[in-house]
C-alpha cells in the first residue's frame, strides 16, 4: 500500500484525503491489507466463491407497471432541482 | 413484554419520553417521534385494538427508512434525509401495534463496534458513562438497558446486534439471513445485513420476531420458508439437546472472568439435561479477515449512491461535478466509513479482485461448509459473545484492527447466514457480558428455546445498572 | 501496402417491456421528465432490485433466433462508476454469466453474404438522460430512462468494412423487430451502438490498437464515423505515430471523431457479483415455450411466400424484408383470394409511393383492410387496374374508404356489352378513314379505337370486353 495506490483508489471512490491524514490512512490501509493477507494461506483451488449465504435462485417480477408518478416527492428530496430536473454543475462532454 | 392494562397507552408513551429526556446524556436517540407517538397512543386508547403488540413503544435503529421521519444512518451525508417510504420491518411492527418513539443512534452506516463513529456523537453505556455501549446498534442497546423502551430494532452485519446486547446486558437476536426483509434497510453489506429485535428477554425477542419476519416480494433474498410461531418452543425441554463447543476457538487470549462466566453457563445448560459436544470449525479463525474483505467490497459499491446528486447533503461551492462528488463524500462520510470504502475499492480493483475478493468468498464457503458439517451432529453452538465486557470510550485508540477483532466470535454467523443471539450470562466488575448461541439455518426457535430456558433458571437478564429506575 | 480493417460492434437494444428491468417503473418513451421514476430507479437508500422475467424471455428469443447458447442460469454483476444519470453509482449488468452466448447472424453486402459471430448478448439497465444545453451553467438529469432493460449484443471483431458494419446493424435491427423484442426506433434511441475500430497490415497476425466510437445511432453516421476513423488511423501509422486505445466521440456536424479522454481517466469499473440479486434460472419448460412461440423470421416468411403463395423470389424477398410490409401483405391477403395481386401492388405502386414520401408503410394512410378491398375490386372486375391506381392515390392522400371513392366518383367499370357495343359503333361511324386504313392492314390502329372508347367512358370500359366487341365490329 503506497501513496500512488491510495491516490488511485481514493479517485475511484471520489474521496479526498487531507494531507495531514494521508500518512495515517496509508498506514491503516496497509495494516488492514496485511491482516487480510492471511487468507492466502488457505488452499481454495476448486472452491466456488459464496457470494450470498442463500444458495437459492431469485424470485422475479411479472412485467407490470406498478410505479406511481413520484416526480414531486423525489425532486423535493433532491439537494438541487428545478420543477422538472435534478440539477448538477454543467457537465462538458 | 411489559403489560400495562392499568395505565393508558398515552401515559405509557408520555412516561417513555420523560425517561428519554431524563437520560438524554446517554445520547441513545438521534431523532424523536413524540407528537406522532402520542397521537397513535391516544387513538389506541379511544379504540382499543387486539393487535399482538398494541401500544408497545419501540425504538427504531436509524438505519431503517421511516416515511416522513428523518433517517440519518448515523451519517452527516444523510443529516437532512427524510425518506418518502418506510422499511418493511417498520411497517410490520407498526401494523402489529408498535409505536415507533424515535430513531436510535448508531455507528455511521453501521460501521463500528463502539458507537464512536456516529456523526451524532458516541452513545454512553448505562452501566458506566465512560463505557461504550458497543455497536453498531449501540443506541438501541443503551435505550433498552436503561429501561427507556422495552423493545428496539437493530441490524447485524458482523455482530451489530449481539455485541452491544452483550456489552449492555440485554438480549438480542440476529435471525437467519433472509428471514427479515431488507427492503428499506440502508445497506452496509447486502449479503451480510440482517435485522433483528433487541429486548430484555428472549421471550420478548420471540414476540417481536414473530412480527418482524415476513415474505417480501420487494426483497429477492427474503425467504419463502414458513415462519414458525417463535413462542411455541420457548419452554421445550433441553434434555438430550446437543451444544457444540468449538475446539478451534482459542479462549486463552480472553480474561479469566470471561472464560469462567462462559463455562458456568455451559454447566447451567448441562444441569438442564443438555450435552456438550466438541466440534471443529477449522476455518473459523479466518472469519474476521474474510469479513474485512467482503463487507468493505460490498459497502464501497452500496455507498456510491451518496454522491450529492439526488438526495442527502451536497457540499456547497463545488465548482464542477467532479468537485461536487469529492467534496460531498469527503465532508459527508466519517473516517471509518472512508477507510472501508477505500479498502473495498482496493480489493475489487483490477489485479486485486482474485487475490482478495474472490479468495475471501471462497474462504467464506469453507466457513459455511464447516458449520453445515457441525450441525449434522448438534443443535446449537455456544461461544462468548465478546472478548470482554464494555471497554472505555476512546480506549481502543484508532487502531482499526483492534476494533475489528471485537467481532471475533460474532462474524462467522453473518458469513454463513445463520441465526445467532446474545443473552446476558454474567457480570464482570459490575459490567454485563453475554453468551452467544448460534443456531442452524432457519432454526431461530431452538436458540430462543435455549435462551429462554436459561433465563428461567438465571436472572442475569434482570440485572440493571445502578441509578436506572425500572 | 494494404491495410485491413477490423471492426466489432456493441449494439444496445432497448427491450420493449412495459416495466423496467428491476422496478415497476414504466418504460414509455417521451413522457414528462422524471414522471416514470420508481423509488428503485432513483436508487434511494434501502431499495432493492427485483428482476423482470419478461426481459429474460425477450433476450432468449434473440438467442434462439441467432442459434446461440442460452444460459439457463444467469447472474448479475455491478459495474461501478460515477455519473449524474447513473443513480446508484453502479450499473447492474451481466458480466460473468450472460443470458446469451455464441450466436451468429447472416449479413448481405452488395454482391456477397457473410456470417458474423455474436460473442454474447447480456441484460443490463439503461441510464437516465443528462440534458446539457438547457440551463445556464447546469446540467439537468431526467431519470425516466433509468432502469429500462437493454440487451447489449456484442459481435466478434469480424466486420471488415463500414458497409459490413451497417449491414450487420441492419440485420440486427430487422431481427429484433421481427422478434418483437424492440421497436427498432433509432430516432428515439431504441437502438444505439458503440463501434470498435482497428487496422492492421494484411499479413499481421495480431490485431492493432482499437479506438471505441461511442453512441452512434444512425446508419449514415455509423458508415461515416467508421470511414473517418479508418483514415485517421492509417494516417497516424503511416506518419510513424501510433493509435491510442481510447474512447472517441463522433461529431456528425464536423464529420470527425474526437477523443473523450476525460472518460478514460483511470477507469476501473470494479465489477463484482451483485449481492442483492440471486442467480435467475430459466426452466426447460419456459425455454420450450419460448421456442414454440418464436415469431416467423424473414427467411421463413420468404420461403413460405414462394412455396405456399407462389410469389416470385424477388417479390417474396422485398415483402419479407420489412416487418411492416410483411404484416400488410398478410393482413391484405387474408381479405382477398388474390395474394399474388396483393404482392404485385405492394412491390409496385405502393413501394413507389413509399419511396416518394420516404415513409414506412405503417405510417401511411393505407390500412390493410382498405388495401384488401382495393384488390378485391380489381379482381372482381368492379374497377380496372388503371382506375385502381387513381383510387389508391386518393386513399394515400385522404385515407377514405375504397368503396366510397368508387361509388362517389362513379368509377364502376362498364361491363354491359350492349352499352359498350353502342359506344363502339359510334366511334367506328365517326372515324371512317381509320376504319378503312385498319381494314387495309394497319393493325396498330386497333389501339386507336380502344383509346377512343376509353375516352368516351372516362376509362371505365372493361378493356377485355372492348377488345372482343371491336374485333367483331371491325371484321
JSON list of C-alpha atoms in Angstrom, two decimals, chain C residues 378-466:
[
{"chain": "C", "resi": 378, "resn": "UNK", "atom": "CA", "xyz": [-59.78, -5.23, -59.11]},
{"chain": "C", "resi": 379, "resn": "UNK", "atom": "CA", "xyz": [-60.10, -8.99, -59.16]},
{"chain": "C", "resi": 380, "resn": "UNK", "atom": "CA", "xyz": [-63.92, -8.95, -59.28]},
{"chain": "C", "resi": 381, "resn": "UNK", "atom": "CA", "xyz": [-63.71, -6.52, -62.21]},
{"chain": "C", "resi": 382, "resn": "UNK", "atom": "CA", "xyz": [-65.51, -3.66, -60.44]},
{"chain": "C", "resi": 383, "resn": "UNK", "atom": "CA", "xyz": [-62.69, -1.35, -61.42]},
{"chain": "C", "resi": 384, "resn": "UNK", "atom": "CA", "xyz": [-59.82, -1.62, -63.87]},
{"chain": "C", "resi": 385, "resn": "UNK", "atom": "CA", "xyz": [-56.20, -1.57, -62.82]},
{"chain": "C", "resi": 386, "resn": "UNK", "atom": "CA", "xyz": [-55.89, 1.92, -64.25]},
{"chain": "C", "resi": 387, "resn": "UNK", "atom": "CA", "xyz": [-58.79, 3.22, -62.16]},
{"chain": "C", "resi": 388, "resn": "UNK", "atom": "CA", "xyz": [-57.42, 1.34, -59.14]},
{"chain": "C", "resi": 389, "resn": "UNK", "atom": "CA", "xyz": [-54.21, 3.40, -59.41]},
{"chain": "C", "resi": 390, "resn": "UNK", "atom": "CA", "xyz": [-56.15, 6.64, -59.05]},
{"chain": "C", "resi": 391, "resn": "UNK", "atom": "CA", "xyz": [-58.23, 5.17, -56.20]},
{"chain": "C", "resi": 392, "resn": "UNK", "atom": "CA", "xyz": [-55.02, 4.18, -54.40]},
{"chain": "C", "resi": 393, "resn": "UNK", "atom": "CA", "xyz": [-53.62, 7.69, -54.85]},
{"chain": "C", "resi": 394, "resn": "UNK", "atom": "CA", "xyz": [-56.81, 9.12, -53.34]},
{"chain": "C", "resi": 395, "resn": "UNK", "atom": "CA", "xyz": [-56.64, 6.72, -50.37]},
{"chain": "C", "resi": 396, "resn": "UNK", "atom": "CA", "xyz": [-52.97, 7.67, -49.96]},
{"chain": "C", "resi": 397, "resn": "UNK", "atom": "CA", "xyz": [-53.95, 11.33, -49.60]},
{"chain": "C", "resi": 398, "resn": "UNK", "atom": "CA", "xyz": [-57.26, 11.11, -47.74]},
{"chain": "C", "resi": 399, "resn": "UNK", "atom": "CA", "xyz": [-57.37, 7.64, -46.13]},
{"chain": "C", "resi": 400, "resn": "UNK", "atom": "CA", "xyz": [-61.00, 7.46, -47.25]},
{"chain": "C", "resi": 401, "resn": "UNK", "atom": "CA", "xyz": [-62.79, 4.17, -47.90]},
{"chain": "C", "resi": 402, "resn": "UNK", "atom": "CA", "xyz": [-62.13, 2.45, -51.25]},
{"chain": "C", "resi": 403, "resn": "UNK", "atom": "CA", "xyz": [-65.76, 1.55, -51.96]},
{"chain": "C", "resi": 404, "resn": "UNK", "atom": "CA", "xyz": [-66.92, 5.07, -51.12]},
{"chain": "C", "resi": 405, "resn": "UNK", "atom": "CA", "xyz": [-64.43, 6.53, -53.59]},
{"chain": "C", "resi": 406, "resn": "UNK", "atom": "CA", "xyz": [-65.58, 4.11, -56.29]},
{"chain": "C", "resi": 407, "resn": "UNK", "atom": "CA", "xyz": [-69.24, 4.93, -55.65]},
{"chain": "C", "resi": 408, "resn": "UNK", "atom": "CA", "xyz": [-68.96, 8.69, -55.19]},
{"chain": "C", "resi": 409, "resn": "UNK", "atom": "CA", "xyz": [-66.83, 9.08, -58.28]},
{"chain": "C", "resi": 410, "resn": "UNK", "atom": "CA", "xyz": [-68.87, 6.54, -60.23]},
{"chain": "C", "resi": 411, "resn": "UNK", "atom": "CA", "xyz": [-65.79, 4.62, -61.18]},
{"chain": "C", "resi": 412, "resn": "UNK", "atom": "CA", "xyz": [-67.57, 1.30, -61.53]},
{"chain": "C", "resi": 413, "resn": "UNK", "atom": "CA", "xyz": [-66.36, -0.40, -64.68]},
{"chain": "C", "resi": 414, "resn": "UNK", "atom": "CA", "xyz": [-68.80, -0.74, -67.60]},
{"chain": "C", "resi": 415, "resn": "UNK", "atom": "CA", "xyz": [-69.29, -4.47, -68.22]},
{"chain": "C", "resi": 416, "resn": "UNK", "atom": "CA", "xyz": [-72.59, -4.27, -70.13]},
{"chain": "C", "resi": 417, "resn": "UNK", "atom": "CA", "xyz": [-71.74, -5.40, -73.67]},
{"chain": "C", "resi": 418, "resn": "UNK", "atom": "CA", "xyz": [-74.79, -3.73, -75.30]},
{"chain": "C", "resi": 419, "resn": "UNK", "atom": "CA", "xyz": [-73.72, -0.33, -73.89]},
{"chain": "C", "resi": 420, "resn": "UNK", "atom": "CA", "xyz": [-70.13, -0.87, -74.94]},
{"chain": "C", "resi": 421, "resn": "UNK", "atom": "CA", "xyz": [-71.27, -2.06, -78.40]},
{"chain": "C", "resi": 422, "resn": "UNK", "atom": "CA", "xyz": [-73.29, 1.17, -78.96]},
{"chain": "C", "resi": 423, "resn": "UNK", "atom": "CA", "xyz": [-70.28, 3.27, -77.97]},
{"chain": "C", "resi": 424, "resn": "UNK", "atom": "CA", "xyz": [-68.03, 1.15, -80.21]},
{"chain": "C", "resi": 425, "resn": "UNK", "atom": "CA", "xyz": [-70.40, 1.59, -83.21]},
{"chain": "C", "resi": 426, "resn": "UNK", "atom": "CA", "xyz": [-70.48, 5.38, -82.65]},
{"chain": "C", "resi": 427, "resn": "UNK", "atom": "CA", "xyz": [-66.69, 5.51, -82.61]},
{"chain": "C", "resi": 428, "resn": "UNK", "atom": "CA", "xyz": [-66.47, 3.43, -85.83]},
{"chain": "C", "resi": 429, "resn": "UNK", "atom": "CA", "xyz": [-69.02, 5.57, -87.62]},
{"chain": "C", "resi": 430, "resn": "UNK", "atom": "CA", "xyz": [-67.31, 8.81, -86.70]},
{"chain": "C", "resi": 431, "resn": "UNK", "atom": "CA", "xyz": [-63.89, 7.55, -87.87]},
{"chain": "C", "resi": 432, "resn": "UNK", "atom": "CA", "xyz": [-64.42, 6.08, -91.37]},
{"chain": "C", "resi": 433, "resn": "UNK", "atom": "CA", "xyz": [-60.84, 6.81, -92.58]},
{"chain": "C", "resi": 434, "resn": "UNK", "atom": "CA", "xyz": [-59.23, 4.96, -89.71]},
{"chain": "C", "resi": 435, "resn": "UNK", "atom": "CA", "xyz": [-61.61, 2.04, -90.25]},
{"chain": "C", "resi": 436, "resn": "UNK", "atom": "CA", "xyz": [-60.66, 1.65, -93.92]},
{"chain": "C", "resi": 437, "resn": "UNK", "atom": "CA", "xyz": [-56.97, 2.07, -93.08]},
{"chain": "C", "resi": 438, "resn": "UNK", "atom": "CA", "xyz": [-57.30, -0.65, -90.44]},
{"chain": "C", "resi": 439, "resn": "UNK", "atom": "CA", "xyz": [-59.08, -2.96, -92.77]},
{"chain": "C", "resi": 440, "resn": "UNK", "atom": "CA", "xyz": [-56.33, -2.30, -95.35]},
{"chain": "C", "resi": 441, "resn": "UNK", "atom": "CA", "xyz": [-53.97, -3.89, -92.83]},
{"chain": "C", "resi": 442, "resn": "UNK", "atom": "CA", "xyz": [-52.88, -1.06, -90.45]},
{"chain": "C", "resi": 443, "resn": "UNK", "atom": "CA", "xyz": [-53.33, -3.36, -87.40]},
{"chain": "C", "resi": 444, "resn": "UNK", "atom": "CA", "xyz": [-51.89, -0.97, -84.88]},
{"chain": "C", "resi": 445, "resn": "UNK", "atom": "CA", "xyz": [-54.86, 1.33, -85.39]},
{"chain": "C", "resi": 446, "resn": "UNK", "atom": "CA", "xyz": [-56.77, -1.17, -83.20]},
{"chain": "C", "resi": 447, "resn": "UNK", "atom": "CA", "xyz": [-55.32, 0.61, -80.19]},
{"chain": "C", "resi": 448, "resn": "UNK", "atom": "CA", "xyz": [-56.71, 3.91, -81.54]},
{"chain": "C", "resi": 449, "resn": "UNK", "atom": "CA", "xyz": [-60.27, 2.55, -81.41]},
{"chain": "C", "resi": 450, "resn": "UNK", "atom": "CA", "xyz": [-59.76, 1.17, -77.89]},
{"chain": "C", "resi": 451, "resn": "UNK", "atom": "CA", "xyz": [-58.41, 4.55, -76.83]},
{"chain": "C", "resi": 452, "resn": "UNK", "atom": "CA", "xyz": [-61.44, 6.35, -78.29]},
{"chain": "C", "resi": 453, "resn": "UNK", "atom": "CA", "xyz": [-63.83, 4.08, -76.40]},
{"chain": "C", "resi": 454, "resn": "UNK", "atom": "CA", "xyz": [-61.91, 4.59, -73.16]},
{"chain": "C", "resi": 455, "resn": "UNK", "atom": "CA", "xyz": [-62.08, 8.32, -73.80]},
{"chain": "C", "resi": 456, "resn": "UNK", "atom": "CA", "xyz": [-65.87, 8.10, -74.23]},
{"chain": "C", "resi": 457, "resn": "UNK", "atom": "CA", "xyz": [-66.18, 6.12, -70.97]},
{"chain": "C", "resi": 458, "resn": "UNK", "atom": "CA", "xyz": [-63.57, 8.02, -68.93]},
{"chain": "C", "resi": 459, "resn": "UNK", "atom": "CA", "xyz": [-61.60, 4.77, -68.75]},
{"chain": "C", "resi": 460, "resn": "UNK", "atom": "CA", "xyz": [-64.45, 2.84, -67.16]},
{"chain": "C", "resi": 461, "resn": "UNK", "atom": "CA", "xyz": [-64.93, 0.40, -70.01]},
{"chain": "C", "resi": 462, "resn": "UNK", "atom": "CA", "xyz": [-63.84, -3.14, -69.31]},
{"chain": "C", "resi": 463, "resn": "UNK", "atom": "CA", "xyz": [-60.81, -3.50, -71.62]},
{"chain": "C", "resi": 464, "resn": "UNK", "atom": "CA", "xyz": [-61.35, -7.23, -72.24]},
{"chain": "C", "resi": 465, "resn": "UNK", "atom": "CA", "xyz": [-64.93, -6.68, -73.36]},
{"chain": "C", "resi": 466, "resn": "UNK", "atom": "CA", "xyz": [-63.93, -3.71, -75.55]}
]
